[in-house]
Amino acid sequence: PRFLFMSDRHREALAHLLYGVRGGGGFVLLTGEIGAGKTTVGRCFLEQLPAHCVVAYIFNPKLSVLELLQTVCSEFGLPPPAGADAASLKAHVDALNRFLLDAHAQGRQALLVIDEAQSLSADVLEQLRLLTNLETAEHKLLQIILIGQPELRTQLAAPGLEQLAQRVIARYHLGPLSQAETAQYVTHRLSVAGPNAPVPFDGPALAALHRATGGVPRRINLLADRALLGAYSQGQHRVGRRTVA
């Protein structure tokens, strides 16, 4: 996260996540192209959470409904139901409800953050919706943040998930960087890595870097790294357009 380049759109994405924490329950949705920086924004968000927040973080959501509930309970530090209740959905939901009520009574806010959320099945998404029904007379007890690729938006627009879609209180789609932002991004990454030195990419190289990567940060990282290696292998201190090509 210390390498995170806060472009206007990354800053707005982070603001949507932080707004969701204050939103009083329901879902917050962050989508973006592969390599756009969604996970890094999510980790930056986790670092900025207030001390009263307690977080369950799921990064591999290809789970059944029971596995989801087991994982959520485990992330919140709850002991698994024993005996005949070990495979009971109700036992897991009841344990989670007791935990959430206790957390609320102590002034804590529970967050469930799910990365790669486009992998969630319709059954699991419906179970997540049901979890947001856990509430007191004034407050929902669980805030759920879904981070995923663009197809997650399509999934939530599908018939049968209208009730979940209506509970999304904030949503943001993280797009690629502009050409100017790509140049700023490269400069930022190099300044964080150090040492203090002139940026080794000339203007045409940066323009070529943007064209080839479409402004997607992960692609920029890969191509810029390879271009630096190419210049080094040629004994050059600057990266030109031909080396990027």
Short mmCIF file of C-alpha atoms in Angstrom, two decimals:
data_model
loop_
_atom_site.label_atom_id
_atom_site.label_comp_id
_atom_site.label_asym_id
_atom_site.label_seq_id
_atom_site.Cartn_x
_atom_site.Cartn_y
_atom_site.Cartn_z
CA PRO A 1 0.00 0.00 0.00
CA ARG A 2 2.88 2.47 0.51
CA PHE A 3 3.36 2.42 -3.27
CA LEU A 4 -0.29 3.35 -3.90
CA PHE A 5 -0.53 6.26 -6.34
CA MET A 6 -3.54 8.34 -5.36
CA SER A 7 -4.88 9.50 -8.69
CA ASP A 8 -8.19 11.36 -8.53
CA ARG A 9 -10.05 8.13 -9.28
CA HIS A 10 -8.12 6.10 -6.68
CA ARG A 11 -8.79 8.82 -4.11
CA GLU A 12 -12.48 8.75 -4.99
CA ALA A 13 -12.57 4.94 -4.78
CA LEU A 14 -11.04 5.11 -1.30
CA ALA A 15 -13.52 7.82 -0.31
CA HIS A 16 -16.42 5.57 -1.38
CA LEU A 17 -15.11 2.76 0.81
CA LEU A 18 -14.64 5.06 3.81
CA TYR A 19 -18.10 6.53 3.23
CA GLY A 20 -19.51 3.02 3.32
CA VAL A 21 -18.13 2.52 6.83
CA ARG A 22 -20.22 5.50 7.95
CA GLY A 23 -23.21 4.44 5.87
CA GLY A 24 -24.88 2.31 8.51
CA GLY A 25 -24.92 -1.11 6.88
CA GLY A 26 -25.62 -2.69 3.52
CA PHE A 27 -23.19 -3.17 0.65
CA VAL A 28 -20.39 -1.07 -0.83
CA LEU A 29 -19.22 -2.06 -4.30
CA LEU A 30 -15.77 -1.37 -5.80
CA THR A 31 -15.12 -2.71 -9.29
CA GLY A 32 -12.31 -2.20 -11.77
CA GLU A 33 -10.36 -3.79 -14.58
CA ILE A 34 -7.78 -6.49 -13.86
CA GLY A 35 -4.66 -4.76 -12.53
CA ALA A 36 -6.37 -1.41 -11.92
CA GLY A 37 -5.39 -1.35 -8.24
CA LYS A 38 -8.61 -2.49 -6.52
CA THR A 39 -6.90 -4.76 -4.01
CA THR A 40 -4.27 -2.14 -3.19
CA VAL A 41 -6.99 0.47 -2.60
CA GLY A 42 -8.76 -2.08 -0.41
CA ARG A 43 -5.63 -2.63 1.69
CA CYS A 44 -5.08 1.11 2.00
CA PHE A 45 -8.70 1.33 3.18
CA LEU A 46 -8.09 -1.34 5.83
CA GLU A 47 -5.09 0.63 7.12
CA GLN A 48 -7.27 3.74 7.56
CA LEU A 49 -10.16 2.13 9.41
CA PRO A 50 -11.09 3.60 12.80
CA ALA A 51 -10.01 1.61 15.85
CA HIS A 52 -13.60 0.59 16.67
CA CYS A 53 -13.94 -1.44 13.43
CA VAL A 54 -13.51 -5.22 13.48
CA VAL A 55 -12.85 -6.79 10.08
CA ALA A 56 -13.32 -10.15 8.39
CA TYR A 57 -11.35 -10.29 5.13
CA ILE A 58 -11.98 -12.96 2.49
CA PHE A 59 -9.70 -13.09 -0.55
CA ASN A 60 -10.71 -16.48 -2.00
CA PRO A 61 -14.51 -16.40 -2.25
CA LYS A 62 -15.09 -19.55 -4.36
CA LEU A 63 -17.04 -21.01 -1.48
CA SER A 64 -20.31 -22.77 -0.79
CA VAL A 65 -22.82 -21.05 1.51
CA LEU A 66 -21.69 -23.18 4.47
CA GLU A 67 -18.01 -22.55 3.69
CA LEU A 68 -18.70 -18.81 3.50
CA LEU A 69 -20.35 -18.78 6.92
CA GLN A 70 -17.55 -20.91 8.37
CA THR A 71 -14.94 -18.54 6.93
CA VAL A 72 -16.71 -15.41 8.19
CA CYS A 73 -17.05 -16.87 11.69
CA SER A 74 -13.39 -17.93 11.64
CA GLU A 75 -12.26 -14.47 10.48
CA PHE A 76 -14.16 -12.89 13.37
CA GLY A 77 -12.47 -15.34 15.75
CA LEU A 78 -15.59 -17.35 16.60
CA PRO A 79 -15.22 -21.03 17.60
CA PRO A 80 -16.91 -23.37 15.09
CA PRO A 81 -20.23 -24.92 16.14
CA ALA A 82 -19.64 -28.42 17.48
CA GLY A 83 -21.33 -31.77 17.02
CA ALA A 84 -24.52 -31.90 14.96
CA ASP A 85 -24.35 -28.12 14.46
CA ALA A 86 -21.02 -28.28 12.62
CA ALA A 87 -22.79 -28.35 9.24
CA SER A 88 -25.80 -26.25 10.27
CA LEU A 89 -26.28 -22.93 8.48
CA LYS A 90 -28.58 -21.75 11.27
CA ALA A 91 -25.99 -22.50 13.97
CA HIS A 92 -23.38 -20.42 12.13
CA VAL A 93 -25.79 -17.52 11.51
CA ASP A 94 -26.91 -17.61 15.17
CA ALA A 95 -23.29 -17.52 16.37
CA LEU A 96 -22.54 -14.65 14.00
CA ASN A 97 -25.64 -12.77 15.16
CA ARG A 98 -24.61 -13.11 18.81
CA PHE A 99 -21.12 -11.85 17.95
CA LEU A 100 -22.48 -8.86 16.02
CA LEU A 101 -24.89 -7.90 18.80
CA ASP A 102 -22.07 -8.11 21.33
CA ALA A 103 -19.77 -6.03 19.11
CA HIS A 104 -22.51 -3.42 18.68
CA ALA A 105 -23.07 -3.28 22.44
CA GLN A 106 -19.35 -2.57 22.86
CA GLY A 107 -19.44 0.24 20.30
CA ARG A 108 -17.60 -1.75 17.63
CA GLN A 109 -18.55 -1.93 13.95
CA ALA A 110 -18.22 -5.19 12.04
CA LEU A 111 -17.02 -5.16 8.43
CA LEU A 112 -16.88 -8.04 5.97
CA VAL A 113 -14.53 -7.32 3.03
CA ILE A 114 -14.62 -9.75 0.10
CA ASP A 115 -11.97 -9.45 -2.62
CA GLU A 116 -12.36 -11.15 -6.05
CA ALA A 117 -16.10 -10.97 -5.38
CA GLN A 118 -16.94 -11.74 -9.03
CA SER A 119 -16.29 -15.38 -8.06
CA LEU A 120 -19.24 -15.46 -5.66
CA SER A 121 -22.11 -17.72 -6.69
CA ALA A 122 -25.73 -16.50 -6.73
CA ASP A 123 -26.51 -18.64 -3.65
CA VAL A 124 -23.63 -17.08 -1.70
CA LEU A 125 -24.63 -13.56 -2.77
CA GLU A 126 -28.14 -14.24 -1.51
CA GLN A 127 -26.75 -15.47 1.82
CA LEU A 128 -24.72 -12.28 2.09
CA ARG A 129 -27.91 -10.29 1.55
CA LEU A 130 -29.57 -12.23 4.35
CA LEU A 131 -26.64 -11.43 6.65
CA THR A 132 -27.37 -7.73 6.20
CA ASN A 133 -30.80 -8.42 7.74
CA LEU A 134 -29.05 -8.82 11.11
CA GLU A 135 -29.88 -5.56 12.83
CA THR A 136 -31.07 -3.74 15.91
CA ALA A 137 -34.03 -1.38 15.84
CA GLU A 138 -31.75 1.42 14.61
CA HIS A 139 -28.67 -0.12 13.01
CA LYS A 140 -27.64 -2.90 10.67
CA LEU A 141 -24.96 -4.93 12.37
CA LEU A 142 -22.80 -5.87 9.38
CA GLN A 143 -21.30 -3.77 6.61
CA ILE A 144 -20.23 -5.76 3.53
CA ILE A 145 -17.70 -4.48 0.99
CA LEU A 146 -17.45 -6.30 -2.34
CA ILE A 147 -14.33 -5.75 -4.47
CA GLY A 148 -14.24 -7.35 -7.90
CA GLN A 149 -13.84 -7.23 -11.65
CA PRO A 150 -16.39 -5.50 -13.94
CA GLU A 151 -18.53 -8.63 -14.34
CA LEU A 152 -19.53 -8.25 -10.69
CA ARG A 153 -21.76 -5.34 -11.74
CA THR A 154 -23.43 -7.60 -14.31
CA GLN A 155 -23.96 -10.32 -11.70
CA LEU A 156 -25.69 -7.92 -9.33
CA ALA A 157 -27.98 -6.72 -12.14
CA ALA A 158 -29.18 -10.28 -12.81
CA PRO A 159 -32.79 -11.32 -12.11
CA GLY A 160 -33.14 -12.64 -8.58
CA LEU A 161 -30.56 -10.30 -7.06
CA GLU A 162 -32.62 -7.11 -7.18
CA GLN A 163 -32.95 -7.01 -3.39
CA LEU A 164 -29.18 -7.15 -2.97
CA ALA A 165 -28.61 -4.51 -5.65
CA GLN A 166 -31.02 -2.18 -3.82
CA ARG A 167 -28.87 -2.46 -0.68
CA VAL A 168 -25.74 -1.11 -2.36
CA ILE A 169 -25.27 2.26 -0.65
CA ALA A 170 -22.12 3.25 -2.58
CA ARG A 171 -20.49 1.98 -5.75
CA TYR A 172 -17.44 3.00 -7.76
CA HIS A 173 -15.72 1.68 -10.88
CA LEU A 174 -11.94 2.15 -10.98
CA GLY A 175 -10.82 2.88 -14.54
CA PRO A 176 -7.33 3.06 -16.11
CA LEU A 177 -4.95 6.00 -15.76
CA SER A 178 -4.78 8.81 -18.29
CA GLN A 179 -1.51 9.50 -20.14
CA ALA A 180 -0.65 12.32 -17.73
CA GLU A 181 -1.48 10.09 -14.75
CA THR A 182 0.66 7.28 -16.18
CA ALA A 183 3.68 9.61 -16.18
CA GLN A 184 2.85 10.75 -12.63
CA TYR A 185 2.41 7.11 -11.58
CA VAL A 186 5.85 6.09 -12.86
CA THR A 187 7.44 9.10 -11.15
CA HIS A 188 5.64 8.26 -7.91
CA ARG A 189 6.70 4.60 -7.93
CA LEU A 190 10.33 5.52 -8.55
CA SER A 191 10.32 8.19 -5.83
CA VAL A 192 8.92 5.73 -3.27
CA ALA A 193 11.46 3.08 -4.27
CA GLY A 194 14.33 5.60 -4.21
CA PRO A 195 16.98 6.81 -4.53
CA ASN A 196 16.43 10.47 -5.39
CA ALA A 197 17.37 10.69 -9.07
CA PRO A 198 15.96 12.02 -12.36
CA VAL A 199 13.19 9.86 -13.84
CA PRO A 200 14.97 7.53 -16.30
CA PHE A 201 12.08 7.54 -18.84
CA ASP A 202 11.98 10.29 -21.45
CA GLY A 203 8.70 11.80 -22.70
CA PRO A 204 8.27 9.58 -25.79
CA ALA A 205 9.02 6.49 -23.66
CA LEU A 206 6.32 7.43 -21.16
CA ALA A 207 3.83 8.03 -24.00
CA ALA A 208 4.70 4.63 -25.49
CA LEU A 209 4.37 3.05 -22.04
CA HIS A 210 0.84 4.45 -21.70
CA ARG A 211 -0.22 3.34 -25.19
CA ALA A 212 1.08 -0.19 -24.69
CA THR A 213 -0.47 -0.68 -21.25
CA GLY A 214 -3.74 1.20 -21.66
CA GLY A 215 -3.00 2.98 -18.39
CA VAL A 216 -3.51 -0.19 -16.28
CA PRO A 217 -1.13 0.05 -13.28
CA ARG A 218 -0.17 -3.64 -13.14
CA ARG A 219 0.75 -3.62 -16.85
CA ILE A 220 2.70 -0.39 -16.34
CA ASN A 221 4.66 -2.05 -13.52
CA LEU A 222 5.56 -5.04 -15.69
CA LEU A 223 6.50 -3.12 -18.82
CA ALA A 224 8.37 -0.33 -17.00
CA ASP A 225 10.38 -2.90 -15.04
CA ARG A 226 11.29 -4.76 -18.22
CA ALA A 227 12.17 -1.50 -19.97
CA LEU A 228 14.49 -0.49 -17.12
CA LEU A 229 16.19 -3.88 -17.37
CA GLY A 230 16.49 -3.43 -21.16
CA ALA A 231 18.14 -0.04 -20.78
CA TYR A 232 20.49 -1.40 -18.12
CA SER A 233 21.52 -4.32 -20.33
CA GLN A 234 22.41 -1.81 -23.08
CA GLY A 235 24.46 0.31 -20.68
CA GLN A 236 22.00 3.21 -20.95
CA HIS A 237 20.96 5.54 -18.11
CA ARG A 238 17.71 6.56 -19.86
CA VAL A 239 14.83 4.52 -21.26
CA GLY A 240 13.78 5.60 -24.74
CA ARG A 241 10.72 4.80 -26.85
CA ARG A 242 12.54 2.07 -28.80
CA THR A 243 13.42 0.21 -25.61
CA VAL A 244 9.77 0.35 -24.48
CA ALA A 245 8.67 -0.90 -27.91
#
